[in-house]
Coordinates of C-alpha atoms and ligand atoms in Angstrom, one line a residue:
X26 CA 43.0 115.1 61.5
X27 CA 43.4 118.8 60.2
X28 CA 41.1 122.0 60.4
X29 CA 40.7 123.8 57.1
X30 CA 37.7 126.9 57.3
X31 CA 36.0 127.5 53.5
X32 CA 35.5 131.8 54.2
X33 CA 33.4 131.9 50.9
X34 CA 32.4 128.2 50.9
X35 CA 29.1 128.1 49.0
X36 CA 31.1 130.0 46.5
X37 CA 32.4 128.8 42.5
X38 CA 36.0 128.1 44.2
X39 CA 34.4 127.5 47.3
X40 CA 32.2 124.5 47.4
X41 CA 34.6 122.7 45.1
X42 CA 37.5 122.9 47.5
X43 CA 35.9 122.7 50.9
X44 CA 35.2 118.6 49.1
X45 CA 37.8 118.4 47.3
X46 CA 40.5 119.2 51.0
X47 CA 37.4 116.9 53.0
X48 CA 38.3 114.0 50.2
X49 CA 41.3 114.5 51.3
X50 CA 41.0 114.2 55.2
X51 CA 40.9 117.2 56.6
X52 CA 38.0 118.2 59.0
X53 CA 36.4 120.5 56.9
X54 CA 34.5 123.6 59.0
X55 CA 33.1 125.4 56.3
X56 CA 31.5 128.9 56.6
X57 CA 29.4 131.6 53.8
X58 CA 26.8 134.6 54.3
X59 CA 25.4 133.3 50.9
X60 CA 26.1 136.6 49.5
X61 CA 26.8 135.5 45.8
X62 CA 22.8 133.5 46.3
X63 CA 21.7 137.3 47.8
X64 CA 23.1 138.9 44.8
X65 CA 21.2 135.9 42.5
X66 CA 18.1 137.9 43.6
X67 CA 18.7 141.1 42.9
X68 CA 20.5 140.7 39.2
X69 CA 17.7 138.0 38.4
X70 CA 19.8 135.7 38.1
X71 CA 20.6 132.2 39.1
X72 CA 23.5 130.3 38.0
X73 CA 22.6 128.0 35.0
X74 CA 23.2 125.0 36.6
X75 CA 21.0 123.8 38.7
X76 CA 22.7 124.3 42.5
X77 CA 21.4 122.6 45.9
X78 CA 20.6 123.9 48.7
X79 CA 23.7 123.7 51.6
X80 CA 21.9 121.7 52.8
X81 CA 21.7 119.1 50.7
X82 CA 25.3 119.4 49.2
X83 CA 26.8 118.6 52.0
X84 CA 24.1 115.5 53.7
X85 CA 24.5 114.0 50.5
X86 CA 28.8 114.0 50.1
X87 CA 28.1 112.8 53.6
X88 CA 25.7 110.0 52.3
X89 CA 28.5 109.7 49.4
X90 CA 30.9 109.2 51.5
X91 CA 31.0 109.4 54.7
X92 CA 32.8 112.1 55.6
X93 CA 31.2 115.1 57.4
X94 CA 31.1 119.4 57.0
X95 CA 30.6 121.4 59.2
X96 CA 28.7 124.8 58.0
X97 CA 28.7 128.3 60.2
X98 CA 26.1 131.1 58.1
X99 CA 28.6 134.3 59.0
X100 CA 29.3 136.9 57.6
X101 CA 32.4 137.8 58.1
X102 CA 32.5 141.6 56.8
X103 CA 30.3 142.6 59.1
X104 CA 29.7 139.5 62.4
X105 CA 33.7 140.0 64.2
X106 CA 32.2 138.9 67.6
X107 CA 31.1 134.7 66.0
X108 CA 33.4 135.1 63.3
X109 CA 36.1 135.2 66.7
X110 CA 34.0 132.5 68.4
X111 CA 34.7 130.3 65.7
X112 CA 38.0 130.2 65.2
X113 CA 38.2 130.0 69.6
X114 CA 36.1 126.8 69.7
X115 CA 37.6 124.9 65.9
X116 CA 41.4 126.0 66.0
X117 CA 41.4 125.9 62.6
X118 CA 45.3 124.7 61.4
X119 CA 44.5 127.2 57.4
X120 CA 41.7 129.3 57.2
X121 CA 41.2 129.7 53.3
X122 CA 39.2 133.3 52.1
X123 CA 37.6 133.1 49.3
X124 CA 34.8 135.4 51.1
X125 CA 35.4 138.9 48.5
X126 CA 32.4 140.4 46.1
X127 CA 34.2 138.7 43.0
X128 CA 33.0 140.2 40.2
X129 CA 34.5 143.5 38.2
X130 CA 31.6 144.4 36.4
X131 CA 29.2 143.8 39.7
X132 CA 31.0 146.7 41.8
X133 CA 31.3 148.9 38.8
X134 CA 27.7 149.4 39.0
X135 CA 26.6 152.8 40.1
X136 CA 28.1 154.0 43.7
X137 CA 25.6 151.9 46.0
X138 CA 28.3 149.0 44.5
X139 CA 32.0 150.4 44.1
X140 CA 31.1 151.6 48.0
X141 CA 29.7 147.4 48.8
X142 CA 32.7 145.6 47.1
X143 CA 35.4 148.5 49.3
X144 CA 32.9 147.9 52.6
X145 CA 32.3 144.3 52.2
X146 CA 36.1 142.8 51.4
X147 CA 38.6 145.2 52.9
X148 CA 36.1 144.1 56.0
X149 CA 36.3 140.9 55.6
X150 CA 41.0 140.7 55.4
X151 CA 40.6 142.5 58.4
X152 CA 38.4 141.4 60.8
X153 CA 39.4 137.4 59.6
X154 CA 43.4 138.9 60.4
X155 CA 41.9 141.0 63.5
X156 CA 40.4 137.4 64.4
X157 CA 43.4 134.9 63.8
X158 CA 45.3 137.7 66.3
X159 CA 43.2 138.0 69.2
X160 CA 42.4 134.1 69.0
X161 CA 45.6 133.3 69.9
X162 CA 45.3 130.6 66.9
X163 CA 48.2 129.3 64.5
X164 CA 45.8 129.7 61.3
X165 CA 47.9 130.1 57.6
X166 CA 45.6 132.3 56.2
X167 CA 45.3 131.3 52.4
X168 CA 43.5 134.3 50.1
X169 CA 42.2 134.2 46.3
X170 CA 43.7 137.4 44.8
X171 CA 43.6 137.8 40.9
X172 CA 46.9 139.0 38.6
X173 CA 44.8 141.9 37.7
X174 CA 46.9 142.7 40.3
X175 CA 49.4 143.6 38.5
X176 CA 47.3 145.7 36.0
X177 CA 47.2 144.3 31.7
X178 CA 49.7 147.0 30.2
X179 CA 52.6 145.7 28.3
X180 CA 55.7 145.4 30.4
X181 CA 57.6 143.5 28.5
X182 CA 58.3 141.3 30.9
X183 CA 57.5 138.4 33.7
X184 CA 55.9 139.3 35.7
X185 CA 57.8 137.9 38.6
X186 CA 55.6 136.5 41.6
X187 CA 54.8 139.2 44.4
X188 CA 58.2 141.9 44.7
X189 CA 60.0 142.6 41.8
X190 CA 64.0 143.7 42.0
X191 CA 64.4 147.9 41.6
X192 CA 67.9 149.5 41.4
X193 CA 68.7 152.0 44.0
X194 CA 71.7 154.6 43.7
X195 CA 72.3 154.6 47.2
X196 CA 74.4 157.5 48.0
X197 CA 76.2 157.4 44.6
X198 CA 76.5 153.3 45.4
X199 CA 73.6 151.4 43.1
X200 CA 71.8 148.7 45.4
X201 CA 69.2 146.2 44.5
X202 CA 66.5 145.8 46.6
X203 CA 63.2 144.3 46.1
X204 CA 59.5 146.0 46.9
X205 CA 56.1 144.6 46.6
X206 CA 55.4 144.8 42.7
X207 CA 53.6 148.4 42.3
X208 CA 49.1 147.3 42.1
X209 CA 48.1 148.4 39.2
X210 CA 44.4 148.1 39.6
X211 CA 41.3 148.3 36.7
X212 CA 38.7 148.4 39.1
X213 CA 36.8 148.8 42.5
X214 CA 36.5 144.7 42.5
X215 CA 40.7 144.9 42.4
X216 CA 41.5 148.1 43.9
X217 CA 40.4 146.0 46.7
X218 CA 42.6 143.5 46.3
X219 CA 45.3 145.4 45.8
X220 CA 43.8 146.8 49.3
X221 CA 44.0 143.5 50.9
X222 CA 48.1 142.9 49.3
X223 CA 48.7 146.0 52.2
X224 CA 46.0 144.3 54.5
X225 CA 48.7 140.6 54.6
X226 CA 51.7 142.7 54.5
X227 CA 51.3 144.7 58.0
X228 CA 49.5 141.2 59.5
X229 CA 52.2 139.8 58.7
X230 CA 54.9 141.9 59.4
X231 CA 53.9 143.0 62.8
X232 CA 52.5 139.5 64.1
X233 CA 54.2 137.8 62.8
X234 CA 50.5 135.1 60.2
X235 CA 52.0 132.7 58.2
X236 CA 49.8 134.6 54.7
X237 CA 50.2 133.0 51.5
X238 CA 48.0 134.6 48.3
X239 CA 47.3 133.3 45.0
X240 CA 46.8 135.9 42.3
X241 CA 45.4 133.7 40.7
X242 CA 43.7 134.2 36.7
X243 CA 40.6 133.9 35.4
X244 CA 39.1 130.2 36.0
X245 CA 37.2 128.0 34.0
X246 CA 35.1 124.7 33.8
X247 CA 32.8 123.6 35.7
X248 CA 32.7 120.6 37.5
X249 CA 35.9 119.1 39.6
X250 CA 36.5 114.5 39.9
X251 CA 34.4 115.8 43.4
X252 CA 32.0 118.1 41.9
X253 CA 30.8 115.7 39.4
X254 CA 30.1 112.4 41.8
X255 CA 25.8 113.9 42.1
X256 CA 23.4 115.8 41.1
X257 CA 23.1 117.4 44.5
X258 CA 27.0 118.6 44.0
X259 CA 26.8 120.5 41.5
X260 CA 29.0 123.6 41.2
X261 CA 28.0 126.6 40.1
X262 CA 28.2 128.4 36.6
X263 CA 27.9 132.1 36.0
X264 CA 26.7 133.3 32.8
X265 CA 25.6 136.6 32.8
X266 CA 27.3 140.1 32.6
X267 CA 28.8 140.6 36.0
X268 CA 30.1 137.1 37.7
X269 CA 30.2 135.1 33.9
X270 CA 34.4 135.0 33.2
X271 CA 34.8 135.5 29.2
X272 CA 36.0 132.0 28.1
X273 CA 33.4 130.0 30.2
X274 CA 30.9 132.6 28.4
X275 CA 32.1 131.8 25.1
X276 CA 31.4 128.3 25.2
X277 CA 28.1 128.5 26.9
X278 CA 27.1 131.1 23.8
X279 CA 27.8 128.4 21.7
X280 CA 26.0 126.3 23.2
X281 CA 22.8 128.5 23.1
X282 CA 23.0 130.5 20.4
X283 CA 24.9 133.3 21.7
X284 CA 27.3 135.5 19.5
X285 CA 29.7 135.8 21.4
X286 CA 30.2 138.8 22.9
X287 CA 34.3 140.6 22.9
X288 CA 34.8 143.6 24.7
X289 CA 36.6 145.7 22.0
X290 CA 38.2 144.6 20.3
X291 CA 39.8 141.1 21.3
X292 CA 43.0 142.3 21.8
X293 CA 43.6 141.3 24.8
X294 CA 45.9 139.2 27.2
X295 CA 44.2 137.2 30.2
X296 CA 45.6 134.8 32.4
X297 CA 43.5 131.8 32.5
X298 CA 43.5 128.4 34.8
X299 CA 41.0 125.4 34.9
X300 CA 38.8 125.3 38.4
X301 CA 40.8 122.4 38.9
X302 CA 43.7 123.0 38.4
X303 CA 42.5 126.0 41.4
X304 CA 41.5 123.7 43.1
X305 CA 44.8 121.9 43.8
X306 CA 46.4 125.2 44.2
X307 CA 45.0 125.9 47.5
X308 CA 45.5 122.3 48.7
X309 CA 49.1 122.7 47.5
X310 CA 49.4 126.1 49.4
X311 CA 47.2 124.4 52.3
X312 CA 49.6 121.6 52.9
X313 CA 52.7 123.5 52.5
X314 CA 52.6 126.2 54.2
X315 CA 54.9 130.0 54.4
X316 CA 57.8 131.3 56.5
X317 CA 56.6 134.0 58.4
X318 CA 59.7 136.1 57.2
X319 CA 57.5 138.0 54.6
X320 CA 54.1 136.7 52.2
X321 CA 54.1 134.5 50.2
X322 CA 52.3 135.2 47.4
X323 CA 52.2 132.9 44.0
X324 CA 50.8 132.9 40.5
X325 CA 48.5 131.5 40.5
X326 CA 48.2 130.2 36.9
X327 CA 48.1 128.7 33.8
X328 CA 48.8 130.1 31.0
X329 CA 47.9 133.2 29.1
X330 CA 45.6 133.5 26.7
X331 CA 44.8 136.5 23.4
X332 CA 40.7 136.8 24.3
X333 CA 40.5 137.5 20.6
X334 CA 42.1 133.7 19.3
X335 CA 39.9 132.6 22.4
X336 CA 36.1 133.2 20.7
X337 CA 38.3 132.0 16.6
X338 CA 39.0 128.8 17.6
X339 CA 35.5 128.6 19.6
X340 CA 33.9 129.9 17.1
X341 CA 35.7 127.2 14.8
X342 CA 35.3 124.4 17.2
X343 CA 31.9 125.4 17.2
X344 CA 30.0 127.1 13.7
X345 CA 29.9 130.3 16.3
X346 CA 29.3 134.2 14.7
X347 CA 31.6 136.2 17.1
X348 CA 30.7 140.0 17.7
X349 CA 32.4 142.9 18.7
X350 CA 31.0 145.3 21.4
X351 CA 31.8 148.6 22.5
X352 CA 34.0 148.0 25.8
X353 CA 32.4 148.9 28.8
X354 CA 36.0 148.6 31.1
X355 CA 38.8 151.4 30.1
X356 CA 41.7 149.4 29.7
X357 CA 43.9 149.7 26.8
X358 CA 43.0 148.0 23.5
X359 CA 45.0 145.5 23.8
X360 CA 48.1 143.9 25.7
X361 CA 50.4 140.7 26.6
X362 CA 51.2 139.1 29.2
X363 CA 53.7 136.9 30.7
X364 CA 54.0 135.9 33.9
X365 CA 55.7 133.0 35.8
X366 CA 54.3 130.4 37.9
X367 CA 57.6 128.4 39.9
X368 CA 56.6 128.6 43.2
X369 CA 53.4 126.3 42.4
X370 CA 55.0 124.0 39.7
X371 CA 57.7 123.7 42.5
X372 CA 54.9 122.1 44.7
X373 CA 54.3 119.9 41.9
X374 CA 51.6 122.1 40.4
X375 CA 50.5 120.3 37.2
X376 CA 48.8 122.3 35.1
X377 CA 45.4 121.9 32.9
X378 CA 45.7 124.2 30.0
X379 CA 43.7 124.8 27.1
X380 CA 42.3 121.7 25.6
X381 CA 38.8 120.8 23.2
X382 CA 38.1 118.1 25.8
X383 CA 37.8 120.6 29.2
X384 CA 36.4 122.9 26.6
X385 CA 34.0 120.2 25.6
X386 CA 32.5 119.2 28.9
X387 CA 32.2 122.8 30.1
X388 CA 29.3 122.5 26.7
X389 CA 27.7 120.3 27.9
X390 CA 26.7 121.0 31.1
X391 CA 25.8 124.2 29.8
X392 CA 24.1 123.0 26.9
X393 CA 22.5 120.8 29.0
X394 CA 20.7 123.4 31.3
X395 CA 20.7 126.1 28.3
X396 CA 16.3 126.3 29.0
X397 CA 17.8 128.1 32.5
X398 CA 19.5 130.5 30.9
X399 CA 18.3 134.2 30.7
X400 CA 19.2 135.8 27.1
X401 CA 19.6 139.4 28.1
X402 CA 21.2 139.3 31.2
X403 CA 23.9 138.0 28.8
X404 CA 25.1 140.4 28.4
X405 CA 27.3 143.1 29.8
X406 CA 25.6 146.3 31.3
X407 CA 28.2 147.8 33.7
X408 CA 30.1 150.3 32.6
X409 CA 33.2 152.0 34.0
X410 CA 32.1 155.4 32.3
X411 CA 29.0 156.9 33.7
X412 CA 29.1 159.0 29.5
X413 CA 30.6 156.2 28.1
X414 CA 28.1 154.2 25.5
X415 CA 27.2 151.3 25.2
X416 CA 25.7 149.7 21.6
X417 CA 23.7 146.7 23.8
X418 CA 22.9 145.0 20.7
X419 CA 26.0 144.7 19.7
X420 CA 28.8 146.4 16.7
X421 CA 29.8 143.5 14.4
X422 CA 32.8 144.7 12.9
Ligands
LIG19 N1 36.2 133.1 40.1 C1 37.2 133.7 39.2 O1 37.6 133.6 37.6 C2 38.1 134.1 40.1 C3 39.1 134.5 39.7 C4 40.6 135.5 40.6 C5 40.8 135.7 41.7 N2 39.3 134.7 42.5 C6 38.8 135.1 43.5 O2 38.6 134.1 44.3 C7 37.5 133.7 44.8 C8 35.9 132.9 45.1 O3 35.6 133.0 43.9 P1 34.4 132.9 43.9 O4 34.6 132.9 41.7 O5 34.2 131.1 44.7 O6 33.8 133.7 44.0 P2 31.7 133.5 44.8 O7 32.0 135.0 44.4 O8 31.5 131.9 43.8 O9 31.8 132.5 46.2 C9 32.3 133.4 47.1 C10 31.7 132.8 47.6 O10 31.6 133.8 48.9 C11 30.7 134.1 49.7 N3 30.7 135.9 50.6 C12 31.6 136.8 49.7 N4 31.4 137.5 51.2 C13 31.2 137.7 52.2 C14 31.1 138.4 53.6 N5 31.5 138.0 54.1 N6 30.9 136.7 54.5 C15 31.1 135.2 54.2 N7 30.5 135.0 53.2 C16 30.4 135.7 52.6 C17 29.2 134.9 48.7 O11 28.3 134.2 49.0 C18 29.8 133.6 48.0 O12 30.1 132.0 47.6 C19 37.1 135.8 45.5 O13 38.0 136.3 46.4 C20 37.6 135.8 44.4 O14 37.6 136.9 43.7 C21 38.1 133.9 41.6

C-alpha cells in the first residue's frame, strides 16, 4: 500500500484530501502544527462550521471505514529533525505540501504577519525539500500554489501552465525558448508562492526531485463526498475578513443578512475551483507522477468569474443587498483572466462549475450554523498600505 504524507492535513483543503486519499486505500500520515487553529484564537473568530479536534475526526473516520490515519504534530518550518525522521521512518511515495499561511489579508496585517508568513512558508518548503534529499527517499512532492503567481493584470492571452514560450535574438537569428512564466505577486502571501517556485526549480534541477506545483484558483464550497458522511468529519468554513474567500463569503453573507461585501468596483476577475474538484486534482497528481525533467506545473482551476457578476447572481437568487467597499488591496480596478488547464483535464479532471445546486449546499450549511457568526469579523480590516483609507461602514455605489 502506498504511503502519502499530507502536510497541512488539518486545514480546509488538507482534511478533505486526507479523507479522499484514505477512502482510495492509501496509507495516510497527516502532519499539522495546528497553526491555523491558533490563528482562530489570535483573530478571535472560529470556523463557522464546528470542526472537531483532530483525534475525534480520525476516530470517527476509522469507526465508519475501518481506515486508520496517523497524525503527527510537527511544525515543518521549525522542526526539521522531526520532519526528517518522519520521512525516514514512513518513506512516503508522495508528500502533499499544504502547510503554509494561506491568507493574503492576514499576510498584510502588520510587519509581524508579513515576517511570519515569509518565515513559515519559505522555510516549510525548503525544509521539506531538504528532508527529501537528506533522507534519500524518492518522494514525489505535490505543492499547492496559486493562480495569483501570474498576477491579475490584463495580459490578453490564455495564461499557460507555468512556462512561457518567448522569442529571443541570438546573433541576428530568432530562436524560441521557454522560460518560467514571470511571477507577479499581489501580496506577501503571493510573494511566498513565487519564492516557492524558484525553490522547486532549483531542487528539481540539482537533486532531480519529482515535483508538481498546482497553481490553484480560489476554492469554494465546504463539503466533499467524505466530509459529508458524519457531523464529526465536517470541513472548516472561513467567513472572516482575513481567511474567508470571496464566493464562500458572498454565499454565507446572504444567509446571515449581511450585505455582500464587494471590495472596489467588482471589476476584478478571479479563477475558481470547487473543493470536491480540488481534492480530485490532488489525487490525479498523486496517481500520475511527473518525470524528473522539470517541475510539472498545472493550473488547478475550472473557471474564471467576475466578482461583480458573481455578487449580482447571488443577490438575484437570495435577495441580498450588495455593498461596495473601498478596496484595501493595491490592484487593478478591473481585469480579465483566462487560464489553460489542459494538464489536469488530460489526466481526467471532470470540472465542476458554478451551479445553483452547489451554491445552495453552501447556503444550507452556513444557514445551519449562522448563530456562530461574529458580525464584526466579516469586514476585511487589513490594508495593503498604512495610509490607505478604508470606510468600514461600507460605501454604497
Ligand atoms: N483555500 C484556497 O482558496 C486556496 C487557493 C489557492 C491555494 N491554496 C493553497 O492551498 C494550501 C492549503 O490551503 P487551505 O485553504 O487548506 O489553508 P488552511 O490554512 O486551512 O490549511 C493549511 C494547514 O497547514 C497547517 N500549517 C501551516 N503552517 C504549518 C507548518 N509550518 N507546519 C505544519 N503545518 C502547518 C495549518 O495549521 C493548516 O491546518 C495552502 O498552501 C494555500 O496557499 C488555497
